[in-house]
CSV table of C-alpha atoms in Angstrom, one decimal:
chain,number,residue,atom,x,y,z
A,47,MET,CA,21.1,-2.0,-6.7
A,48,PRO,CA,17.5,-1.7,-7.9
A,49,ARG,CA,16.3,1.6,-9.1
A,50,ALA,CA,13.0,3.4,-8.3
A,51,LEU,CA,11.6,6.5,-10.0
A,52,ILE,CA,8.9,8.4,-8.2
A,53,LEU,CA,6.8,11.0,-10.1
A,54,GLY,CA,5.6,13.6,-7.7
A,55,GLY,CA,8.0,12.3,-5.2
A,56,THR,CA,8.3,15.3,-2.9
A,57,GLY,CA,4.8,15.0,-1.5
A,58,LEU,CA,3.2,12.8,1.2
A,59,VAL,CA,3.3,9.4,-0.6
A,60,GLY,CA,6.5,10.0,-2.5
A,61,ARG,CA,8.4,11.1,0.6
A,62,ALA,CA,7.4,8.0,2.6
A,63,THR,CA,8.0,5.6,-0.3
A,64,ALA,CA,11.4,7.0,-1.1
A,65,LEU,CA,12.6,6.9,2.5
A,66,ARG,CA,11.5,3.3,2.9
A,67,LEU,CA,13.1,2.2,-0.4
A,68,LEU,CA,16.3,4.0,0.4
A,69,GLU,CA,16.5,2.3,3.8
A,70,SER,CA,16.0,-1.0,2.0
A,71,GLY,CA,19.0,-0.4,-0.3
A,72,TRP,CA,17.3,1.0,-3.4
A,73,ARG,CA,18.6,3.8,-5.6
A,74,VAL,CA,15.7,6.3,-5.6
A,75,ASP,CA,15.2,9.2,-8.0
A,76,VAL,CA,12.6,11.7,-6.9
A,77,VAL,CA,10.9,13.7,-9.7
A,78,GLY,CA,9.5,17.1,-9.0
A,79,ARG,CA,9.3,20.6,-10.4
A,80,ASP,CA,10.9,22.5,-7.5
A,81,PRO,CA,14.2,21.3,-5.9
A,82,ASP,CA,13.4,23.4,-2.9
A,83,ARG,CA,10.6,21.0,-2.0
A,84,MET,CA,12.9,18.0,-1.8
A,85,PRO,CA,12.7,16.7,1.8
A,86,ALA,CA,16.0,17.1,3.5
A,87,GLU,CA,15.7,13.6,5.0
A,88,LEU,CA,15.6,12.1,1.5
A,89,THR,CA,18.7,13.9,0.4
A,90,ALA,CA,20.5,12.8,3.6
A,91,ALA,CA,19.4,9.2,2.9
A,92,GLY,CA,20.9,9.2,-0.6
A,93,GLY,CA,17.9,10.2,-2.7
A,94,LYS,CA,18.4,12.1,-5.9
A,95,PHE,CA,16.1,14.9,-7.0
A,96,VAL,CA,15.3,15.1,-10.7
A,97,GLU,CA,13.7,18.3,-11.9
A,98,ALA,CA,10.9,17.5,-14.4
A,99,ASP,CA,7.3,18.4,-15.0
A,100,ARG,CA,4.9,15.4,-14.8
A,101,ALA,CA,2.9,16.9,-17.6
A,102,ASP,CA,6.0,17.0,-19.9
A,103,GLN,CA,6.5,13.7,-21.6
A,104,ALA,CA,9.9,14.5,-22.9
A,105,GLN,CA,11.1,15.5,-19.4
A,106,THR,CA,9.6,12.3,-17.7
A,107,ARG,CA,11.2,10.1,-20.4
A,108,ALA,CA,14.5,11.7,-19.8
A,109,ALA,CA,14.1,11.2,-16.1
A,110,LEU,CA,13.4,7.5,-16.6
A,111,GLY,CA,16.4,7.1,-18.9
A,112,SER,CA,17.2,3.5,-19.7
A,113,GLY,CA,14.5,2.2,-17.3
A,114,ALA,CA,13.6,1.4,-13.7
A,115,ASP,CA,12.8,-1.6,-11.6
A,116,LEU,CA,10.0,0.4,-10.0
A,117,LEU,CA,8.0,3.4,-11.3
A,118,VAL,CA,5.6,5.1,-8.9
A,119,ASP,CA,3.2,7.8,-10.1
A,120,CYS,CA,1.7,9.9,-7.4
A,121,LEU,CA,0.2,12.4,-9.9
A,122,CYS,CA,-2.0,10.3,-12.2
A,123,PHE,CA,-5.4,12.0,-12.1
A,124,THR,CA,-6.9,11.7,-15.6
A,125,ALA,CA,-7.0,9.4,-18.6
A,126,ALA,CA,-4.5,11.7,-20.3
A,127,ASP,CA,-2.1,11.4,-17.4
A,128,ALA,CA,-2.4,7.6,-17.6
A,129,ARG,CA,-1.8,7.5,-21.4
A,130,SER,CA,1.3,9.6,-21.0
A,131,LEU,CA,2.5,7.1,-18.3
A,132,LEU,CA,2.3,4.0,-20.5
A,133,PRO,CA,5.6,4.5,-22.4
A,134,LEU,CA,7.4,4.8,-19.1
A,135,ALA,CA,5.6,1.8,-17.6
A,136,ALA,CA,6.6,-0.3,-20.6
A,137,ASN,CA,10.2,0.3,-19.6
A,138,SER,CA,9.7,-0.5,-15.9
A,139,GLY,CA,9.7,-3.8,-14.1
A,140,SER,CA,6.7,-2.8,-11.9
A,141,THR,CA,4.6,0.3,-11.9
A,142,VAL,CA,2.3,1.7,-9.1
A,143,VAL,CA,-0.4,4.2,-9.9
A,144,MET,CA,-2.0,6.0,-6.9
A,145,SER,CA,-5.8,6.0,-6.8
A,146,SER,CA,-8.5,6.6,-4.2
A,147,ARG,CA,-11.5,5.2,-2.3
A,148,ALA,CA,-13.4,8.1,-4.0
A,149,VAL,CA,-14.0,5.8,-7.0
A,150,TYR,CA,-16.3,3.4,-5.1
A,151,VAL,CA,-20.1,3.7,-5.0
A,152,ASP,CA,-22.7,2.2,-2.7
A,153,ALA,CA,-25.9,0.4,-3.7
A,154,ALA,CA,-27.6,3.7,-4.3
A,155,GLY,CA,-24.7,5.1,-6.4
A,156,ARG,CA,-23.5,7.4,-3.7
A,157,HIS,CA,-19.8,8.0,-3.1
A,158,VAL,CA,-17.6,9.9,-0.6
A,159,ASN,CA,-17.9,13.2,-2.6
A,160,SER,CA,-21.7,12.9,-2.9
A,161,ASP,CA,-24.0,15.5,-1.3
A,162,VAL,CA,-25.5,12.6,0.6
A,163,PRO,CA,-22.9,10.4,2.3
A,164,PRO,CA,-22.6,6.8,1.1
A,165,HIS,CA,-23.6,3.8,3.1
A,166,PHE,CA,-21.3,0.8,2.7
A,167,ALA,CA,-22.8,-2.0,4.8
A,168,THR,CA,-19.6,-4.0,4.8
A,169,PRO,CA,-15.9,-3.2,4.3
A,170,ILE,CA,-15.2,-2.2,0.7
A,171,THR,CA,-13.5,-4.8,-1.5
A,172,GLU,CA,-11.7,-4.0,-4.8
A,173,ASP,CA,-14.6,-5.6,-6.8
A,174,ARG,CA,-17.1,-3.1,-5.4
A,175,PRO,CA,-18.8,-1.1,-8.3
A,176,THR,CA,-17.2,2.3,-9.1
A,177,LEU,CA,-18.3,5.5,-10.6
A,178,ALA,CA,-18.6,5.7,-14.4
A,179,PRO,CA,-15.4,7.0,-16.0
A,180,ALA,CA,-15.4,10.6,-17.2
A,181,THR,CA,-12.9,12.8,-19.0
A,182,ASP,CA,-15.1,15.9,-19.5
A,183,THR,CA,-15.1,17.2,-16.0
A,184,ASP,CA,-12.3,18.9,-14.0
A,185,HIS,CA,-10.5,16.3,-11.9
A,186,ARG,CA,-9.9,19.0,-9.3
A,187,SER,CA,-13.6,19.4,-8.6
A,188,ARG,CA,-15.6,17.5,-6.1
A,189,GLU,CA,-17.8,15.9,-8.8
A,190,GLY,CA,-14.9,15.3,-11.2
A,191,TYR,CA,-12.3,13.7,-9.0
A,192,GLY,CA,-13.6,10.2,-8.8
A,193,PRO,CA,-14.8,9.8,-12.4
A,194,ASN,CA,-11.4,11.0,-13.7
A,195,LYS,CA,-9.6,8.6,-11.4
A,196,VAL,CA,-11.7,5.7,-12.8
A,197,ALA,CA,-10.9,6.7,-16.3
A,198,ALA,CA,-7.2,6.8,-15.4
A,199,GLU,CA,-7.4,3.4,-13.8
A,200,GLN,CA,-9.0,1.9,-16.9
A,201,VAL,CA,-6.3,3.1,-19.2
A,202,VAL,CA,-3.5,1.5,-17.2
A,203,LEU,CA,-5.3,-1.7,-16.3
A,204,GLU,CA,-6.3,-2.3,-20.0
A,205,SER,CA,-2.7,-1.7,-21.1
A,206,GLY,CA,-1.6,-5.2,-20.2
A,207,LEU,CA,1.5,-3.8,-18.5
A,208,PRO,CA,2.5,-4.8,-14.9
A,209,VAL,CA,0.6,-1.9,-13.3
A,210,SER,CA,-0.8,-2.0,-9.8
A,211,VAL,CA,-3.5,0.5,-9.0
A,212,VAL,CA,-3.5,1.3,-5.3
A,213,ARG,CA,-6.6,2.8,-3.8
A,214,ALA,CA,-6.0,4.7,-0.5
A,215,SER,CA,-8.3,6.2,2.0
A,216,ARG,CA,-7.9,9.5,3.9
A,217,MET,CA,-4.1,9.6,3.7
A,218,HIS,CA,-2.1,10.9,6.7
A,219,GLY,CA,1.5,11.4,7.7
A,220,ILE,CA,4.2,14.1,7.4
A,221,GLY,CA,3.3,16.4,4.6
A,222,ALA,CA,-0.4,15.5,4.4
A,223,SER,CA,-2.7,18.1,2.9
A,224,PRO,CA,-5.1,18.5,4.5
A,225,ALA,CA,-3.4,17.8,7.8
A,226,ARG,CA,-6.7,16.7,9.5
A,227,GLU,CA,-5.1,16.1,12.8
A,228,TRP,CA,-4.5,19.8,13.1
A,229,ALA,CA,-8.2,20.1,14.1
A,230,VAL,CA,-7.3,18.3,17.4
A,231,VAL,CA,-3.7,19.4,17.8
A,232,LYS,CA,-4.8,23.1,17.7
A,233,ARG,CA,-7.2,22.4,20.5
A,234,VAL,CA,-4.4,20.9,22.6
A,235,LEU,CA,-2.2,23.9,21.9
A,236,ASP,CA,-5.0,26.2,22.8
A,237,GLY,CA,-5.4,24.5,26.1
A,238,ARG,CA,-9.0,23.4,25.7
A,239,THR,CA,-10.0,21.2,28.7
A,240,VAL,CA,-13.3,19.9,27.3
A,241,LEU,CA,-13.8,18.0,24.0
A,242,LEU,CA,-17.2,17.9,22.4
A,243,LEU,CA,-17.8,15.1,19.9
A,244,ALA,CA,-20.8,14.9,17.6
A,245,ARG,CA,-22.5,11.5,17.2
A,246,CYS,CA,-20.8,10.5,20.5
A,247,GLY,CA,-17.5,10.3,18.5
A,248,ALA,CA,-18.7,7.1,16.7
A,249,GLY,CA,-17.8,8.2,13.2
A,250,ILE,CA,-15.4,5.9,11.4
A,251,VAL,CA,-13.5,6.9,8.2
A,252,HIS,CA,-10.7,4.5,7.6
A,253,GLY,CA,-7.3,6.2,7.2
A,254,THR,CA,-4.2,5.2,5.2
A,255,ALA,CA,-0.8,6.1,6.6
A,256,ALA,CA,1.8,7.1,4.0
A,257,ALA,CA,4.1,4.7,5.8
A,258,ASN,CA,1.7,1.9,5.1
A,259,LEU,CA,1.4,2.9,1.5
A,260,ALA,CA,5.2,2.8,1.2
A,261,ALA,CA,5.2,-0.7,2.7
A,262,LEU,CA,2.6,-1.9,0.1
A,263,ILE,CA,4.5,-0.2,-2.8
A,264,GLU,CA,7.7,-2.0,-1.7
A,265,THR,CA,5.7,-5.3,-1.7
A,266,VAL,CA,4.4,-4.6,-5.2
A,267,ALA,CA,7.9,-3.8,-6.5
A,268,HIS,CA,8.9,-7.4,-5.8
A,269,ARG,CA,5.6,-8.8,-7.2
A,270,PRO,CA,4.8,-7.1,-10.5
A,271,GLY,CA,1.3,-7.6,-11.8
A,272,THR,CA,-1.8,-6.0,-13.2
A,273,ARG,CA,-4.2,-5.5,-10.3
A,274,VAL,CA,-6.2,-3.2,-8.0
A,275,LEU,CA,-5.3,-3.1,-4.3
A,276,ASN,CA,-6.9,-1.3,-1.4
A,277,CYS,CA,-4.5,0.1,1.1
A,278,ALA,CA,-5.5,1.3,4.6
A,279,ASP,CA,-4.3,1.1,8.1
A,280,PRO,CA,-4.7,-2.3,9.9
A,281,ASP,CA,-7.1,-0.6,12.3
A,282,ALA,CA,-10.0,1.8,11.7
A,283,PRO,CA,-10.4,3.9,14.8
A,284,SER,CA,-13.4,6.0,15.5
A,285,ALA,CA,-13.3,9.8,15.8
A,286,LEU,CA,-13.3,9.4,19.6
A,287,GLU,CA,-10.4,7.0,19.5
A,288,ILE,CA,-8.5,9.2,17.1
A,289,CYS,CA,-8.9,12.2,19.4
A,290,ARG,CA,-7.8,10.1,22.4
A,291,THR,CA,-4.8,9.0,20.5
A,292,ILE,CA,-3.7,12.5,19.6
A,293,ALA,CA,-4.4,13.9,23.1
A,294,GLY,CA,-2.6,11.0,24.7
A,295,HIS,CA,0.5,11.3,22.5
A,296,LEU,CA,0.7,15.0,23.3
A,297,GLY,CA,0.2,14.4,27.0
A,298,HIS,CA,-3.0,16.4,27.2
A,299,VAL,CA,-6.1,15.6,29.3
A,300,TRP,CA,-9.6,16.8,28.8
A,301,GLU,CA,-13.2,16.0,29.6
A,302,GLU,CA,-15.0,14.2,26.8
A,303,VAL,CA,-18.6,15.3,26.2
A,304,LEU,CA,-20.3,12.9,23.8
A,305,LEU,CA,-23.1,14.6,22.0
A,306,ASP,CA,-26.2,12.9,20.7
A,307,ASP,CA,-28.7,14.0,18.0
A,308,THR,CA,-30.3,16.5,20.4
A,309,ALA,CA,-27.2,18.7,20.4
A,310,PRO,CA,-27.0,21.9,18.2
A,311,ALA,CA,-26.2,21.1,14.6
A,312,GLY,CA,-22.5,21.4,13.8
A,313,LEU,CA,-21.4,21.3,17.4
A,314,GLY,CA,-18.6,18.8,18.1
A,315,ARG,CA,-17.7,18.0,14.5
A,316,THR,CA,-14.4,16.5,13.5
A,317,PRO,CA,-12.8,15.6,10.2
A,318,TRP,CA,-13.7,12.0,10.9
A,319,ASP,CA,-17.5,12.4,11.1
A,320,SER,CA,-19.5,9.9,9.1
A,321,PRO,CA,-23.0,8.7,9.6
A,322,HIS,CA,-21.9,5.3,8.4
A,323,PRO,CA,-18.5,3.6,8.6
A,324,ILE,CA,-16.3,3.8,5.6
A,325,VAL,CA,-13.8,1.0,5.8
A,326,LEU,CA,-11.6,-0.6,3.1
A,327,ASP,CA,-11.0,-4.3,3.0
A,328,THR,CA,-7.3,-4.9,2.6
A,329,SER,CA,-7.2,-8.7,2.5
A,330,ALA,CA,-6.0,-8.7,-1.1
A,331,ALA,CA,-2.9,-6.7,-0.2
A,332,THR,CA,-2.3,-9.0,2.8
A,333,ALA,CA,-2.6,-12.1,0.6
A,334,LEU,CA,0.1,-10.6,-1.7
A,335,GLY,CA,2.5,-10.4,1.2
A,336,HIS,CA,1.9,-6.8,2.4
A,337,ARG,CA,2.7,-6.2,6.1
A,338,PRO,CA,1.6,-2.7,7.4
A,339,ALA,CA,4.3,-0.5,8.9
A,340,GLY,CA,2.0,0.2,11.9
A,341,THR,CA,-1.4,1.1,13.3
A,342,TYR,CA,-2.9,4.6,13.2
A,343,ALA,CA,-1.4,5.5,16.6
A,344,THR,CA,2.1,4.4,15.7
A,345,THR,CA,2.2,5.9,12.2
A,346,ILE,CA,0.6,9.3,13.1
A,347,ALA,CA,3.0,10.0,15.9
A,348,PRO,CA,5.8,11.6,13.8
A,349,ALA,CA,3.3,13.8,12.0
A,350,LEU,CA,1.9,15.0,15.3
A,351,ASP,CA,5.3,15.9,16.6
A,352,ARG,CA,6.0,17.8,13.4
A,353,LEU,CA,2.8,19.8,13.6
A,354,VAL,CA,3.5,20.7,17.2
A,355,ASP,CA,7.1,21.7,16.6
A,356,ALA,CA,6.1,23.9,13.6
A,357,ALA,CA,3.3,25.5,15.6
A,358,ARG,CA,5.7,26.4,18.5
A,359,ARG,CA,7.9,28.1,15.9
A,360,GLY,CA,4.9,30.1,14.7
A,361,ARG,CA,4.1,28.0,11.6
A,362,ARG,CA,0.7,26.6,10.9
A,363,PRO,CA,-0.3,24.1,8.2
A,364,ALA,CA,-0.9,25.9,4.9
A,365,ASP,CA,-4.6,24.8,5.0
A,366,ALA,CA,-5.1,25.7,8.7
A,367,ASP,CA,-7.9,28.1,8.0
A,368,SER,CA,-10.0,25.2,6.5
A,369,PHE,CA,-10.3,23.8,10.0
A,370,THR,CA,-12.1,26.7,11.6
A,371,GLU,CA,-15.5,24.9,11.3
A,372,TYR,CA,-14.2,22.4,13.9
A,373,LEU,CA,-12.9,25.0,16.3
A,374,ASP,CA,-15.9,27.2,17.1
A,375,TYR,CA,-14.9,27.8,20.7
A,376,ALA,CA,-17.6,30.4,21.2
A,377,ALA,CA,-20.4,28.0,20.3
A,378,GLU,CA,-18.8,25.3,22.6
A,379,ASP,CA,-18.5,27.8,25.5
A,380,ALA,CA,-22.1,28.8,25.1
A,381,PHE,CA,-23.4,25.2,25.0
A,382,LEU,CA,-21.3,24.2,28.1
A,383,ALA,CA,-22.4,27.3,30.0
A,384,ARG,CA,-26.0,26.3,29.4
A,385,ARG,CA,-25.3,22.8,30.8
A,386,GLY,CA,-23.3,24.2,33.7
A,387,GLY,CA,-19.9,23.1,32.3
A,388,SER,CA,-16.7,25.1,31.8
A,389,LEU,CA,-14.2,25.3,29.1
A,390,THR,CA,-11.5,27.3,30.9
A,391,GLY,CA,-8.1,26.1,32.0
A,392,GLY,CA,-4.5,26.0,31.0
A,393,SER,CA,-2.8,23.9,28.4
A,394,ALA,CA,-1.1,20.7,29.3
A,395,THR,CA,1.4,21.1,26.5
A,396,GLY,CA,2.3,24.8,26.5
A,397,PRO,CA,1.1,28.4,26.2
A,398,ARG,CA,-2.0,29.4,24.4
A,399,ARG,CA,-1.6,30.3,20.7
């Protein structure tokens, strides 16, 4: 029975990967600091929790033990993190390091965390230029995240070890933080009967389902190598299409009001707004043998159900307050009143919250 060790395994990517591997007959050890965060479904499927701090090399080496067929690092953010990973990767058949589309720059040097949004004229391939590596900025900051990721990537790719760097885009699924779909789910639960969408809902920001990441990680486990791979959903729906998917899954109906540039600034925004499409090219992963677990609509469904179930039990996402900018009902009501519309009416899915 092959063995996988997942560092940071209780989060979004680790949960999905562990579950897929367990279902495929792997022995999976999930490393984390808090046993209370071990997802119940992983324990039920046979996963083992190993208490260890990713930052403590002695603890992670003890967790690896005599070696693993697959090592997955969901918590490699800096060059120092990458260097501490190398002794473990040297004793693993295949290693996966999670990275991000945040490393890419457009022709003007702009990136997804720039003050001015980037403009990628075509889908982003793995050979697209990246930010310069940096180790002197906080990786938790907006300006430091991408450069630190690049520095971490360089360390593992230059090691000569079979490490696959996987660059994801706007990850979603059960346990996602932020849970961007909450901006739409909350509207449904509040019984909103009109949906306003800026830029006519045309914004496209490619997403990556945790289930699709898990599928690629399993592929890489059987095909060790030193490489960079983009991972994203097989489709890249617009903001309008995403909102329709969520409302349709929840059985909710509303009038769509597609706003153009003459609408008040900030009105009708969603987490998927973008003046230019941001889409990852995933042909390299496909050529390796990767087959996605599903489209956005099929992979997001379990997360939507989880959000609704939690809300009906009085629980919101931990970052729910960060979505208030998308839920300015007073401004929407005022706009619709001026145009003769209405935003009243009951919910199609349950009582107001």
